[in-house]
Short mmCIF file of C-alpha atoms in Angstrom, two decimals:
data_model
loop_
_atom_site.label_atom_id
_atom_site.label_comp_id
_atom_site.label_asym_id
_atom_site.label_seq_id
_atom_site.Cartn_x
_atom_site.Cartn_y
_atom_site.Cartn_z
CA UNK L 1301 84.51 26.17 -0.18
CA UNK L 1302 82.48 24.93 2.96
CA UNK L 1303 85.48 26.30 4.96
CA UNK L 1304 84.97 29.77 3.72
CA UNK L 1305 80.84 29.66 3.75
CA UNK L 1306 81.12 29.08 7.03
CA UNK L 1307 83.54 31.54 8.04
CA UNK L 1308 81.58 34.05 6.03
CA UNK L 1309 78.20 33.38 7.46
CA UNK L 1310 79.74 32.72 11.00
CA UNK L 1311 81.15 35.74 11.30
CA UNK L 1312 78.36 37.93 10.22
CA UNK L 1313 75.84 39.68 12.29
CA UNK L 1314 71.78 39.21 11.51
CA UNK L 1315 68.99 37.94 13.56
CA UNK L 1316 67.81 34.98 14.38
CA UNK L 1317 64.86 33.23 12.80
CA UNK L 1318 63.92 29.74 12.98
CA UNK L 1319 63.36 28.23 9.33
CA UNK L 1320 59.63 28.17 9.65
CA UNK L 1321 59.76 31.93 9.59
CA UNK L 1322 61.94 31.82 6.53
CA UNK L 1323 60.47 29.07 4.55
CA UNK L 1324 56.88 27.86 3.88
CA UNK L 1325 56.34 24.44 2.93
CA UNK L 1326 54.79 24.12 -0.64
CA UNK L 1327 53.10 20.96 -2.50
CA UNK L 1328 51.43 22.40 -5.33
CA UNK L 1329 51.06 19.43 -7.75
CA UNK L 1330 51.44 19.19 -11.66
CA UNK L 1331 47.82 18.23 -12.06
CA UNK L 1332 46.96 20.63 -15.14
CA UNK L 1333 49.84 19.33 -16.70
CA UNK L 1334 51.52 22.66 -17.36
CA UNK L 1335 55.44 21.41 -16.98
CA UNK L 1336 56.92 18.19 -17.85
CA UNK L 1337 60.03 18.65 -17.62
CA UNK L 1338 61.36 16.33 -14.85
CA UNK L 1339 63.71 17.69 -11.79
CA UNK L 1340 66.04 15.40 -10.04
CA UNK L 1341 68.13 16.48 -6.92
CA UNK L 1342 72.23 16.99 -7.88
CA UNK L 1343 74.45 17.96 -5.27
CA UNK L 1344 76.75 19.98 -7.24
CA UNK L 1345 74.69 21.43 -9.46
CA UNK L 1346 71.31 21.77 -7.47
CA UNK L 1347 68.24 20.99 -8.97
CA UNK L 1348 68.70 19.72 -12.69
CA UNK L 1349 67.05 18.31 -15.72
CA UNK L 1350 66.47 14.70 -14.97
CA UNK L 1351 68.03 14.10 -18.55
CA UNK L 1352 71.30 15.61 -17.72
CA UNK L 1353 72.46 13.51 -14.89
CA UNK L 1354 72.90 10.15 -17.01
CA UNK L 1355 70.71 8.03 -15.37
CA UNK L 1356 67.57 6.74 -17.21
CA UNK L 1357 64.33 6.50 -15.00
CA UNK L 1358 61.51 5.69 -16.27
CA UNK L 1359 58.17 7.29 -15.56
CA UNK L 1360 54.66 6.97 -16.60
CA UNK L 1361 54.06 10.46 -18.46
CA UNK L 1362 50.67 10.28 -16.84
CA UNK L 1363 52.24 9.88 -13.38
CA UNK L 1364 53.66 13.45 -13.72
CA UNK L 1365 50.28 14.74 -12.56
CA UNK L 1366 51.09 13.81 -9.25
CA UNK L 1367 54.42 15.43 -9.02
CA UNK L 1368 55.14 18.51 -7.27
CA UNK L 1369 56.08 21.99 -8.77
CA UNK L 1370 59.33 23.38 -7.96
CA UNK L 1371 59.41 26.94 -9.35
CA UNK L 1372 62.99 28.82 -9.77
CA UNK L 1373 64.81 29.77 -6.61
CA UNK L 1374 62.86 26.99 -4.39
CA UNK L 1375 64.77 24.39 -1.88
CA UNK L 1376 64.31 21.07 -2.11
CA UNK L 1377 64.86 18.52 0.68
CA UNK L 1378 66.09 15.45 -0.93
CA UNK L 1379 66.78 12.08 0.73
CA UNK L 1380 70.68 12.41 0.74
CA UNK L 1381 70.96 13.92 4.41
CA UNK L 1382 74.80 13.35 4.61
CA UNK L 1383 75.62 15.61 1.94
CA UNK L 1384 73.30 18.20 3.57
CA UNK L 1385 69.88 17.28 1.71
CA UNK L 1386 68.69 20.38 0.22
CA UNK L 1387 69.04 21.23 -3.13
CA UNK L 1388 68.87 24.93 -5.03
CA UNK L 1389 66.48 25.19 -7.95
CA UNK L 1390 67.18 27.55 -10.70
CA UNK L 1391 65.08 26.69 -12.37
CA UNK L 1392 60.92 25.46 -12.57
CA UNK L 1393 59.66 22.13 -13.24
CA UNK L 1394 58.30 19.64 -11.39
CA UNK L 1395 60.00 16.88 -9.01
CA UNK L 1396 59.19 13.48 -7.15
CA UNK L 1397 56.50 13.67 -4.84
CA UNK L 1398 58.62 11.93 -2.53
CA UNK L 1399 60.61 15.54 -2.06
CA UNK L 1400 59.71 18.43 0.43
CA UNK L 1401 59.59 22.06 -1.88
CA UNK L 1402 60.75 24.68 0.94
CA UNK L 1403 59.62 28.46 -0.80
CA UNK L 1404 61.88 30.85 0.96
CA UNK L 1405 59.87 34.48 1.61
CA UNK L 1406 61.76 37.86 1.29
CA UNK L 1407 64.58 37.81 4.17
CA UNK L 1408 66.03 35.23 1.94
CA UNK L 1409 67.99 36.75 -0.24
CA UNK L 1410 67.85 34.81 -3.77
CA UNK L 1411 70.20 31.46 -3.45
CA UNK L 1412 71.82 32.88 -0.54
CA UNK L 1413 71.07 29.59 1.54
CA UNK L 1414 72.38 27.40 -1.26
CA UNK L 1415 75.72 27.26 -0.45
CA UNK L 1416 74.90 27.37 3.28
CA UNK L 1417 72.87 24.07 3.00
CA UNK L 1418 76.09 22.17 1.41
CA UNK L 1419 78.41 23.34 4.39
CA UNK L 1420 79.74 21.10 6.67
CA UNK L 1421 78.57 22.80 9.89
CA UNK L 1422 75.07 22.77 8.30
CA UNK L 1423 75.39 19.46 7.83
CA UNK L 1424 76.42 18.26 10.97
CA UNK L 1425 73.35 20.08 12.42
CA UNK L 1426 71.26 17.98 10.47
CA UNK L 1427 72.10 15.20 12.79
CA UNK L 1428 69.95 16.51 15.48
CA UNK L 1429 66.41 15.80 12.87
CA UNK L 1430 67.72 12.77 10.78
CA UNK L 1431 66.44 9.29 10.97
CA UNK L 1432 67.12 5.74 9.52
CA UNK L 1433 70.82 3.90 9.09
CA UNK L 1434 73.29 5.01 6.31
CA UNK L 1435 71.99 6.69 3.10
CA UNK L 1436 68.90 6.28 3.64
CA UNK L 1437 68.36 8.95 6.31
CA UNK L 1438 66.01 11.20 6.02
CA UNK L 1439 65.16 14.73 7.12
CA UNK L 1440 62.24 15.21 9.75
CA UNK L 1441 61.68 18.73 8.14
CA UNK L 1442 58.86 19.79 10.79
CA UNK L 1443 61.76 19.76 13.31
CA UNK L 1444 64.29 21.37 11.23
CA UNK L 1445 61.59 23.72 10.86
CA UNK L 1446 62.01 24.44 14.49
CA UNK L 1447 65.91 24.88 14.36
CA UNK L 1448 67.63 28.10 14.85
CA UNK L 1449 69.57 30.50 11.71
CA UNK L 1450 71.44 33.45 11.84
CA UNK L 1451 70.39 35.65 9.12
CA UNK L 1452 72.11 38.79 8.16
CA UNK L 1453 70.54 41.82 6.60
CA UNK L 1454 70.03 41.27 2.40
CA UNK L 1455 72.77 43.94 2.07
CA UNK L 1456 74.82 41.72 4.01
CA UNK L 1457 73.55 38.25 2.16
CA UNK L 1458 74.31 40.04 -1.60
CA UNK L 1459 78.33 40.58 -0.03
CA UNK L 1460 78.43 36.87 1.04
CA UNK L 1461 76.53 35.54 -1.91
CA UNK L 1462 78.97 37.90 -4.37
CA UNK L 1463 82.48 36.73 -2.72
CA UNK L 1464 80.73 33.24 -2.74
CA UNK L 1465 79.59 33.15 -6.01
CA UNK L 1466 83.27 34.88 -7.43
CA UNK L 1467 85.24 32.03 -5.61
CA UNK L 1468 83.33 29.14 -7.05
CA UNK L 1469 83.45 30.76 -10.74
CA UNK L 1470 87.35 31.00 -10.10
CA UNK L 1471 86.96 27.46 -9.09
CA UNK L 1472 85.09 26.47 -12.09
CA UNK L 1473 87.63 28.10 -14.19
CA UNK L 1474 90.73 26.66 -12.71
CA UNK L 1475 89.11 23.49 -13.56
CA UNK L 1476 89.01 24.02 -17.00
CA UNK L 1477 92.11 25.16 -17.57
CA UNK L 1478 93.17 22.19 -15.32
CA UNK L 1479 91.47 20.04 -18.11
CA UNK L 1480 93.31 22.27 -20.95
CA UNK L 1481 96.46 21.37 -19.78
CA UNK L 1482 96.23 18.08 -19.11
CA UNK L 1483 94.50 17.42 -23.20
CA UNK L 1484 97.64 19.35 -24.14
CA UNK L 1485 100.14 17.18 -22.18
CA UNK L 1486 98.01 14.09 -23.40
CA UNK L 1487 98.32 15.17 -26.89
CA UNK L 1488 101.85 16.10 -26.91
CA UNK L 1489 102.92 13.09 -24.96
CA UNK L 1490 101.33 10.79 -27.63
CA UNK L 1491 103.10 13.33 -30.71
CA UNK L 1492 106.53 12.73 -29.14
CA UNK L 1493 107.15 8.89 -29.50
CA UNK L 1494 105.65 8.95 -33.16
#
């Protein structure tokens, strides 16, 4: 999949922004309260429910005041720079104040950059504003601020995003038939030597 994002946004034509003309760096907090539903940063799946990714952390409930907003179709830089460190949110909640909430404006075409950020070219860019030893790296984001995208028109980000977006449900449902099959052979393997 990062193989083919990257062919498909290489080979495109668009202009060329830097991210601070694409993004604008929000931390709007949860102080009146209004969402408590926690967001934790998932690689696969983006932003998520901090519920559904099987790891209890506990939180003061009156601690949530101080964490930021994300609202739905937000980036958020997380701490996990090698696997690109920027997660999609589809969704609105509110996250760690230790997290940067990027708002794209209108050039960016609604989670067109969300399968961009998990690319391995993108990620290997990274290593030009990173800091710190092993997993613990962390994005300087006012100097990836400063780095260099090719954008192409929206028309042009809706074709990528739609070939994108048909490849990885294809993906998703080769993997369930992959899972099918191998319940079936389970299943039959354990009828036959009854």
């Amino acid at each position: 999949m990062s193989a083919i994002v990257d062919k498909l946004c290489s080979s495109t034509n668009g202009k060329t922004y830097s991210f601070c003309q694409l993004f604008e760096v929000v931390n709007e907090k949860n102080k009146k309260l209004a969402y408590k539903n926690v967001l934790s940063a998932s690689q696969e799946l983006g932003m998520i429910e901090r519920s559904n990714i099987n790891i209890d952390i506990k939180f003061e409930q009156e601690s949530i005041s101080g964490y930021k907003i994300v609202r739905k179709g937000d980036y958020v830089v997380h701490l996990r720079s090698f696997q690109g460190g920027f997660a999609f949110s589809d969704t609105t909640g509110i996250c760690s104040p230790a997290y940067t909430i990027l708002r794209p404006n209108d050039l960016v075409v609604y989670s067109y950059l969300s399968h961009f950020f998990t690319s391995k070219p993108f990620i290997k860019s990274l290593k030009l504003v990173t800091y710190g030893i092993r997993d613990g790296r962390s994005i300087n984001v006012d100097e990836w601020l400063d780095m260099p995208i090719l954008l192409p028109s929206a028309q042009e980000q809706m074709r990528i995003l739609t070939i994108v977006n048909a490849i990885d449900a294809k993906l998703h449902n080769e993997a369930k038939v992959q899972f099918c099959l191998s319940s079936q052979k389970s299943y039959l393997l354990n009828t036959m030597f009854i």
